[in-house]
Amino acid sequence: MTAAPDPALPAPRDAVAHAVRADILAGRLAPGDRLRETDLAERFGVSRIPVREALSQLQNEGFVTLVRYRGATVSVPSGTAARELVQVRRGLEVLAAQLAARRRGGEVAAELARVVELGRDLSHSAAARAELPPLVLRFHELVAEASGNSQLRQLLEQLLGRVSWLFGKHLDARSEESWSDHAAIARAILSGSPVQAGFLMDEHIAKDEALLDELDD
């Protein structure tokens, strides 16, 4: 008799998608890299069916490009895709900041303050710039977590990873200004000012949109 699958374990498709997505976000897989089904099936010890399903899922998320008869490659980030995602992100993050302020940061208030302090310190050091992108992502994840809305948090978790990947290292160009924005947003959240927190987050993300316009010029 075949044992029933353990519901606590992710389905093979989800496990493959998670691992490949993580490799893309971390830069271990570069835009244009081939993703061969046979290689992935061997790597993860599964058949080609869950690999094919995982690649289809990643295509829907924008990380993979599938071409008939040619197979899968890591997608090349585009300015158009980045701009569209930032526009979607803007509304969700404004809401997250407002909800987080109503809860004054909730259970992650202390960590939010700590991340902002660390980010501001590192932004003044050219040698530490490589440490900033993960901190930027962590700041926005904490705002989503502080909102107390699990559905909003899940949506932003998926969105923020893609935005970070599409932007690459371009946000380094305004690192110090970015952390000043983060500090102001955090103060509004921790002081319980929803209107101000939402306004400041909206302004902050509007600068990301403007930066994308500059990069396309």
PDB file of C-alpha atoms in Angstrom:
ATOM      1  CA  MET A   1       0.000   0.000   0.000  1.00  0.00           C
ATOM      2  CA  THR A   2       1.343   3.436  -0.959  1.00  0.00           C
ATOM      3  CA  ALA A   3       1.791   5.761   2.004  1.00  0.00           C
ATOM      4  CA  ALA A   4      -0.305   8.901   1.974  1.00  0.00           C
ATOM      5  CA  PRO A   5       1.673  12.112   1.412  1.00  0.00           C
ATOM      6  CA  ASP A   6       2.556  14.044   4.534  1.00  0.00           C
ATOM      7  CA  PRO A   7       0.314  17.175   4.528  1.00  0.00           C
ATOM      8  CA  ALA A   8       3.025  19.035   6.449  1.00  0.00           C
ATOM      9  CA  LEU A   9       5.434  18.700   3.519  1.00  0.00           C
ATOM     10  CA  PRO A  10       5.148  20.956   0.462  1.00  0.00           C
ATOM     11  CA  ALA A  11       4.056  19.353  -2.801  1.00  0.00           C
ATOM     12  CA  PRO A  12       6.992  18.556  -5.142  1.00  0.00           C
ATOM     13  CA  ARG A  13       5.858  21.336  -7.488  1.00  0.00           C
ATOM     14  CA  ASP A  14       5.858  23.885  -4.666  1.00  0.00           C
ATOM     15  CA  ALA A  15       9.238  22.721  -3.342  1.00  0.00           C
ATOM     16  CA  VAL A  16      10.840  23.043  -6.786  1.00  0.00           C
ATOM     17  CA  ALA A  17       9.218  26.437  -7.413  1.00  0.00           C
ATOM     18  CA  HIS A  18      10.373  27.712  -4.014  1.00  0.00           C
ATOM     19  CA  ALA A  19      13.975  26.607  -4.564  1.00  0.00           C
ATOM     20  CA  VAL A  20      14.245  27.972  -8.113  1.00  0.00           C
ATOM     21  CA  ARG A  21      12.600  31.247  -7.073  1.00  0.00           C
ATOM     22  CA  ALA A  22      15.070  31.586  -4.192  1.00  0.00           C
ATOM     23  CA  ASP A  23      17.996  30.969  -6.578  1.00  0.00           C
ATOM     24  CA  ILE A  24      16.733  33.685  -8.932  1.00  0.00           C
ATOM     25  CA  LEU A  25      16.177  36.230  -6.154  1.00  0.00           C
ATOM     26  CA  ALA A  26      19.626  35.517  -4.689  1.00  0.00           C
ATOM     27  CA  GLY A  27      21.308  35.894  -8.073  1.00  0.00           C
ATOM     28  CA  ARG A  28      22.466  32.276  -8.239  1.00  0.00           C
ATOM     29  CA  LEU A  29      20.436  32.039 -11.445  1.00  0.00           C
ATOM     30  CA  ALA A  30      20.929  34.986 -13.776  1.00  0.00           C
ATOM     31  CA  PRO A  31      18.538  36.431 -16.376  1.00  0.00           C
ATOM     32  CA  GLY A  32      18.743  34.339 -19.527  1.00  0.00           C
ATOM     33  CA  ASP A  33      19.995  31.183 -17.798  1.00  0.00           C
ATOM     34  CA  ARG A  34      18.484  27.965 -19.184  1.00  0.00           C
ATOM     35  CA  LEU A  35      16.314  25.891 -16.873  1.00  0.00           C
ATOM     36  CA  ARG A  36      16.352  22.332 -18.191  1.00  0.00           C
ATOM     37  CA  GLU A  37      13.577  20.080 -16.920  1.00  0.00           C
ATOM     38  CA  THR A  38      15.825  17.014 -16.826  1.00  0.00           C
ATOM     39  CA  ASP A  39      18.480  18.822 -14.771  1.00  0.00           C
ATOM     40  CA  LEU A  40      15.918  20.138 -12.279  1.00  0.00           C
ATOM     41  CA  ALA A  41      14.209  16.759 -12.000  1.00  0.00           C
ATOM     42  CA  GLU A  42      17.545  15.133 -11.180  1.00  0.00           C
ATOM     43  CA  ARG A  43      18.481  17.874  -8.724  1.00  0.00           C
ATOM     44  CA  PHE A  44      15.261  17.559  -6.732  1.00  0.00           C
ATOM     45  CA  GLY A  45      14.746  13.822  -7.159  1.00  0.00           C
ATOM     46  CA  VAL A  46      11.332  14.167  -8.793  1.00  0.00           C
ATOM     47  CA  SER A  47       9.770  13.404 -12.156  1.00  0.00           C
ATOM     48  CA  ARG A  48       9.555  16.019 -14.891  1.00  0.00           C
ATOM     49  CA  ILE A  49       5.840  16.598 -14.240  1.00  0.00           C
ATOM     50  CA  PRO A  50       6.215  18.621 -10.974  1.00  0.00           C
ATOM     51  CA  VAL A  51       9.189  20.420 -12.553  1.00  0.00           C
ATOM     52  CA  ARG A  52       7.028  21.428 -15.516  1.00  0.00           C
ATOM     53  CA  GLU A  53       4.274  22.573 -13.140  1.00  0.00           C
ATOM     54  CA  ALA A  54       6.784  24.571 -11.083  1.00  0.00           C
ATOM     55  CA  LEU A  55       8.165  26.315 -14.176  1.00  0.00           C
ATOM     56  CA  SER A  56       4.630  27.175 -15.289  1.00  0.00           C
ATOM     57  CA  GLN A  57       3.939  28.674 -11.857  1.00  0.00           C
ATOM     58  CA  LEU A  58       7.151  30.711 -12.016  1.00  0.00           C
ATOM     59  CA  GLN A  59       6.204  31.942 -15.474  1.00  0.00           C
ATOM     60  CA  ASN A  60       2.908  33.228 -14.037  1.00  0.00           C
ATOM     61  CA  GLU A  61       4.917  35.046 -11.362  1.00  0.00           C
ATOM     62  CA  GLY A  62       7.191  36.631 -13.967  1.00  0.00           C
ATOM     63  CA  PHE A  63      10.423  34.887 -12.973  1.00  0.00           C
ATOM     64  CA  VAL A  64      10.592  32.422 -15.884  1.00  0.00           C
ATOM     65  CA  THR A  65       9.984  32.665 -19.623  1.00  0.00           C
ATOM     66  CA  LEU A  66       8.692  29.559 -21.419  1.00  0.00           C
ATOM     67  CA  VAL A  67       9.092  29.309 -25.182  1.00  0.00           C
ATOM     68  CA  ARG A  68       7.648  26.407 -27.117  1.00  0.00           C
ATOM     69  CA  TYR A  69      10.309  24.007 -28.413  1.00  0.00           C
ATOM     70  CA  ARG A  70      13.023  26.008 -26.632  1.00  0.00           C
ATOM     71  CA  GLY A  71      12.173  25.401 -22.998  1.00  0.00           C
ATOM     72  CA  ALA A  72      12.514  27.678 -19.981  1.00  0.00           C
ATOM     73  CA  THR A  73      14.908  30.498 -19.163  1.00  0.00           C
ATOM     74  CA  VAL A  74      15.166  32.954 -16.289  1.00  0.00           C
ATOM     75  CA  SER A  75      13.257  36.070 -17.339  1.00  0.00           C
ATOM     76  CA  VAL A  76      15.074  39.305 -18.120  1.00  0.00           C
ATOM     77  CA  PRO A  77      13.730  42.038 -15.802  1.00  0.00           C
ATOM     78  CA  SER A  78      12.005  44.837 -17.684  1.00  0.00           C
ATOM     79  CA  GLY A  79      11.327  48.435 -16.745  1.00  0.00           C
ATOM     80  CA  THR A  80       7.688  48.059 -17.732  1.00  0.00           C
ATOM     81  CA  ALA A  81       7.166  45.080 -15.429  1.00  0.00           C
ATOM     82  CA  ALA A  82       8.943  46.873 -12.582  1.00  0.00           C
ATOM     83  CA  ARG A  83       6.798  49.978 -13.005  1.00  0.00           C
ATOM     84  CA  GLU A  84       3.570  47.981 -13.050  1.00  0.00           C
ATOM     85  CA  LEU A  85       4.571  46.094  -9.907  1.00  0.00           C
ATOM     86  CA  VAL A  86       5.535  49.295  -8.098  1.00  0.00           C
ATOM     87  CA  GLN A  87       2.120  50.754  -8.937  1.00  0.00           C
ATOM     88  CA  VAL A  88       0.404  47.701  -7.444  1.00  0.00           C
ATOM     89  CA  ARG A  89       2.772  47.720  -4.476  1.00  0.00           C
ATOM     90  CA  ARG A  90       2.056  51.396  -3.773  1.00  0.00           C
ATOM     91  CA  GLY A  91      -1.578  50.883  -2.840  1.00  0.00           C
ATOM     92  CA  LEU A  92      -0.900  47.774  -0.768  1.00  0.00           C
ATOM     93  CA  GLU A  93       2.004  49.275   1.172  1.00  0.00           C
ATOM     94  CA  VAL A  94       0.109  52.473   1.948  1.00  0.00           C
ATOM     95  CA  LEU A  95      -2.648  50.319   3.440  1.00  0.00           C
ATOM     96  CA  ALA A  96      -0.076  48.230   5.340  1.00  0.00           C
ATOM     97  CA  ALA A  97       1.516  51.359   6.826  1.00  0.00           C
ATOM     98  CA  GLN A  98      -1.863  52.713   7.910  1.00  0.00           C
ATOM     99  CA  LEU A  99      -2.874  49.449   9.571  1.00  0.00           C
ATOM    100  CA  ALA A 100       0.562  49.103  11.181  1.00  0.00           C
ATOM    101  CA  ALA A 101       0.235  52.591  12.676  1.00  0.00           C
ATOM    102  CA  ARG A 102      -3.146  51.735  14.182  1.00  0.00           C
ATOM    103  CA  ARG A 103      -1.355  48.916  16.005  1.00  0.00           C
ATOM    104  CA  ARG A 104       1.771  51.032  16.718  1.00  0.00           C
ATOM    105  CA  GLY A 105       3.882  48.345  15.096  1.00  0.00           C
ATOM    106  CA  GLY A 106       2.285  45.479  16.990  1.00  0.00           C
ATOM    107  CA  GLU A 107       4.596  42.624  17.962  1.00  0.00           C
ATOM    108  CA  VAL A 108       7.367  43.771  15.600  1.00  0.00           C
ATOM    109  CA  ALA A 109       7.622  47.369  16.815  1.00  0.00           C
ATOM    110  CA  ALA A 110      11.035  46.861  18.436  1.00  0.00           C
ATOM    111  CA  GLU A 111      12.460  45.035  15.409  1.00  0.00           C
ATOM    112  CA  LEU A 112      11.148  47.718  13.058  1.00  0.00           C
ATOM    113  CA  ALA A 113      12.980  50.386  15.059  1.00  0.00           C
ATOM    114  CA  ARG A 114      16.136  48.257  15.149  1.00  0.00           C
ATOM    115  CA  VAL A 115      16.176  47.643  11.384  1.00  0.00           C
ATOM    116  CA  VAL A 116      15.738  51.348  10.670  1.00  0.00           C
ATOM    117  CA  GLU A 117      18.575  52.294  13.010  1.00  0.00           C
ATOM    118  CA  LEU A 118      20.877  49.689  11.457  1.00  0.00           C
ATOM    119  CA  GLY A 119      19.942  50.726   7.922  1.00  0.00           C
ATOM    120  CA  ARG A 120      20.648  54.401   8.599  1.00  0.00           C
ATOM    121  CA  ASP A 121      24.030  53.537  10.081  1.00  0.00           C
ATOM    122  CA  LEU A 122      25.024  51.310   7.157  1.00  0.00           C
ATOM    123  CA  SER A 123      23.807  53.778   4.523  1.00  0.00           C
ATOM    124  CA  HIS A 124      26.629  56.144   5.517  1.00  0.00           C
ATOM    125  CA  SER A 125      29.275  53.501   4.810  1.00  0.00           C
ATOM    126  CA  ALA A 126      30.190  52.693   1.202  1.00  0.00           C
ATOM    127  CA  ALA A 127      31.787  49.435   2.359  1.00  0.00           C
ATOM    128  CA  ALA A 128      28.491  48.268   3.862  1.00  0.00           C
ATOM    129  CA  ARG A 129      26.246  49.007   0.880  1.00  0.00           C
ATOM    130  CA  ALA A 130      25.997  45.324  -0.063  1.00  0.00           C
ATOM    131  CA  GLU A 131      24.236  44.683   3.257  1.00  0.00           C
ATOM    132  CA  LEU A 132      21.476  47.197   2.550  1.00  0.00           C
ATOM    133  CA  PRO A 133      19.217  45.487  -0.038  1.00  0.00           C
ATOM    134  CA  PRO A 134      18.211  42.680   2.383  1.00  0.00           C
ATOM    135  CA  LEU A 135      17.558  45.293   5.072  1.00  0.00           C
ATOM    136  CA  VAL A 136      15.364  47.336   2.722  1.00  0.00           C
ATOM    137  CA  LEU A 137      13.349  44.221   1.982  1.00  0.00           C
ATOM    138  CA  ARG A 138      13.179  43.383   5.696  1.00  0.00           C
ATOM    139  CA  PHE A 139      11.877  46.869   6.547  1.00  0.00           C
ATOM    140  CA  HIS A 140       8.981  46.547   4.118  1.00  0.00           C
ATOM    141  CA  GLU A 141       8.255  42.992   5.262  1.00  0.00           C
ATOM    142  CA  LEU A 142       8.053  44.228   8.854  1.00  0.00           C
ATOM    143  CA  VAL A 143       5.591  46.971   7.915  1.00  0.00           C
ATOM    144  CA  ALA A 144       3.421  44.318   6.280  1.00  0.00           C
ATOM    145  CA  GLU A 145       3.729  42.081   9.342  1.00  0.00           C
ATOM    146  CA  ALA A 146       2.946  44.993  11.656  1.00  0.00           C
ATOM    147  CA  SER A 147      -0.329  45.552   9.790  1.00  0.00           C
ATOM    148  CA  GLY A 148      -1.760  42.441  11.468  1.00  0.00           C
ATOM    149  CA  ASN A 149      -3.484  41.479   8.205  1.00  0.00           C
ATOM    150  CA  SER A 150      -2.265  38.033   7.145  1.00  0.00           C
ATOM    151  CA  GLN A 151      -3.744  38.239   3.639  1.00  0.00           C
ATOM    152  CA  LEU A 152      -2.067  41.585   3.006  1.00  0.00           C
ATOM    153  CA  ARG A 153       1.190  40.246   4.390  1.00  0.00           C
ATOM    154  CA  GLN A 154       1.140  37.260   2.007  1.00  0.00           C
ATOM    155  CA  LEU A 155       0.396  39.439  -1.003  1.00  0.00           C
ATOM    156  CA  LEU A 156       3.214  41.832  -0.156  1.00  0.00           C
ATOM    157  CA  GLU A 157       5.653  39.020   0.581  1.00  0.00           C
ATOM    158  CA  GLN A 158       5.261  37.749  -2.984  1.00  0.00           C
ATOM    159  CA  LEU A 159       5.285  41.232  -4.468  1.00  0.00           C
ATOM    160  CA  LEU A 160       8.274  42.624  -2.584  1.00  0.00           C
ATOM    161  CA  GLY A 161      10.587  39.813  -3.660  1.00  0.00           C
ATOM    162  CA  ARG A 162       9.750  40.445  -7.306  1.00  0.00           C
ATOM    163  CA  VAL A 163      10.132  44.217  -6.948  1.00  0.00           C
ATOM    164  CA  SER A 164      13.526  43.774  -5.291  1.00  0.00           C
ATOM    165  CA  TRP A 165      14.660  41.473  -8.108  1.00  0.00           C
ATOM    166  CA  LEU A 166      13.381  43.731 -10.886  1.00  0.00           C
ATOM    167  CA  PHE A 167      15.058  46.777  -9.401  1.00  0.00           C
ATOM    168  CA  GLY A 168      18.401  45.022  -9.065  1.00  0.00           C
ATOM    169  CA  LYS A 169      20.885  47.391  -7.449  1.00  0.00           C
ATOM    170  CA  HIS A 170      19.394  50.608  -8.827  1.00  0.00           C
ATOM    171  CA  LEU A 171      17.977  51.667  -5.474  1.00  0.00           C
ATOM    172  CA  ASP A 172      21.527  52.068  -4.139  1.00  0.00           C
ATOM    173  CA  ALA A 173      21.523  55.395  -5.956  1.00  0.00           C
ATOM    174  CA  ARG A 174      19.355  56.923  -3.234  1.00  0.00           C
ATOM    175  CA  SER A 175      20.308  54.760  -0.274  1.00  0.00           C
ATOM    176  CA  GLU A 176      20.674  57.503   2.358  1.00  0.00           C
ATOM    177  CA  GLU A 177      17.489  59.238   1.255  1.00  0.00           C
ATOM    178  CA  SER A 178      15.674  55.911   1.293  1.00  0.00           C
ATOM    179  CA  TRP A 179      16.627  55.254   4.915  1.00  0.00           C
ATOM    180  CA  SER A 180      15.559  58.747   5.921  1.00  0.00           C
ATOM    181  CA  ASP A 181      12.174  57.888   4.417  1.00  0.00           C
ATOM    182  CA  HIS A 182      12.114  54.580   6.279  1.00  0.00           C
ATOM    183  CA  ALA A 183      12.892  56.327   9.556  1.00  0.00           C
ATOM    184  CA  ALA A 184      10.055  58.822   9.055  1.00  0.00           C
ATOM    185  CA  ILE A 185       7.594  56.053   8.177  1.00  0.00           C
ATOM    186  CA  ALA A 186       8.660  54.029  11.219  1.00  0.00           C
ATOM    187  CA  ARG A 187       8.201  57.052  13.521  1.00  0.00           C
ATOM    188  CA  ALA A 188       4.678  57.577  12.198  1.00  0.00           C
ATOM    189  CA  ILE A 189       3.851  53.889  12.693  1.00  0.00           C
ATOM    190  CA  LEU A 190       5.303  53.659  16.179  1.00  0.00           C
ATOM    191  CA  SER A 191       3.610  56.887  17.272  1.00  0.00           C
ATOM    192  CA  GLY A 192       0.229  55.621  16.046  1.00  0.00           C
ATOM    193  CA  SER A 193      -0.362  58.083  13.184  1.00  0.00           C
ATOM    194  CA  PRO A 194      -2.131  56.174  10.367  1.00  0.00           C
ATOM    195  CA  VAL A 195      -2.745  59.166   8.079  1.00  0.00           C
ATOM    196  CA  GLN A 196       0.863  60.324   8.279  1.00  0.00           C
ATOM    197  CA  ALA A 197       2.238  56.786   7.898  1.00  0.00           C
ATOM    198  CA  GLY A 198       0.165  56.221   4.759  1.00  0.00           C
ATOM    199  CA  PHE A 199       1.125  59.600   3.301  1.00  0.00           C
ATOM    200  CA  LEU A 200       4.834  59.051   3.921  1.00  0.00           C
ATOM    201  CA  MET A 201       4.748  55.533   2.449  1.00  0.00           C
ATOM    202  CA  ASP A 202       2.951  56.850  -0.629  1.00  0.00           C
ATOM    203  CA  GLU A 203       5.622  59.525  -1.123  1.00  0.00           C
ATOM    204  CA  HIS A 204       8.401  56.992  -0.573  1.00  0.00           C
ATOM    205  CA  ILE A 205       7.143  54.592  -3.242  1.00  0.00           C
ATOM    206  CA  ALA A 206       6.422  57.469  -5.633  1.00  0.00           C
ATOM    207  CA  LYS A 207      10.181  58.095  -5.575  1.00  0.00           C
ATOM    208  CA  ASP A 208      10.759  54.505  -6.718  1.00  0.00           C
ATOM    209  CA  GLU A 209       8.456  55.141  -9.670  1.00  0.00           C
ATOM    210  CA  ALA A 210      10.337  58.343 -10.484  1.00  0.00           C
ATOM    211  CA  LEU A 211      13.649  56.476 -10.287  1.00  0.00           C
ATOM    212  CA  LEU A 212      12.411  53.957 -12.829  1.00  0.00           C
ATOM    213  CA  ASP A 213      11.512  56.815 -15.179  1.00  0.00           C
ATOM    214  CA  GLU A 214      15.037  58.226 -14.809  1.00  0.00           C
ATOM    215  CA  LEU A 215      16.614  54.838 -15.536  1.00  0.00           C
ATOM    216  CA  ASP A 216      14.578  54.537 -18.748  1.00  0.00           C
ATOM    217  CA  ASP A 217      15.742  57.948 -19.996  1.00  0.00           C
TER     218      ASP A 217
END
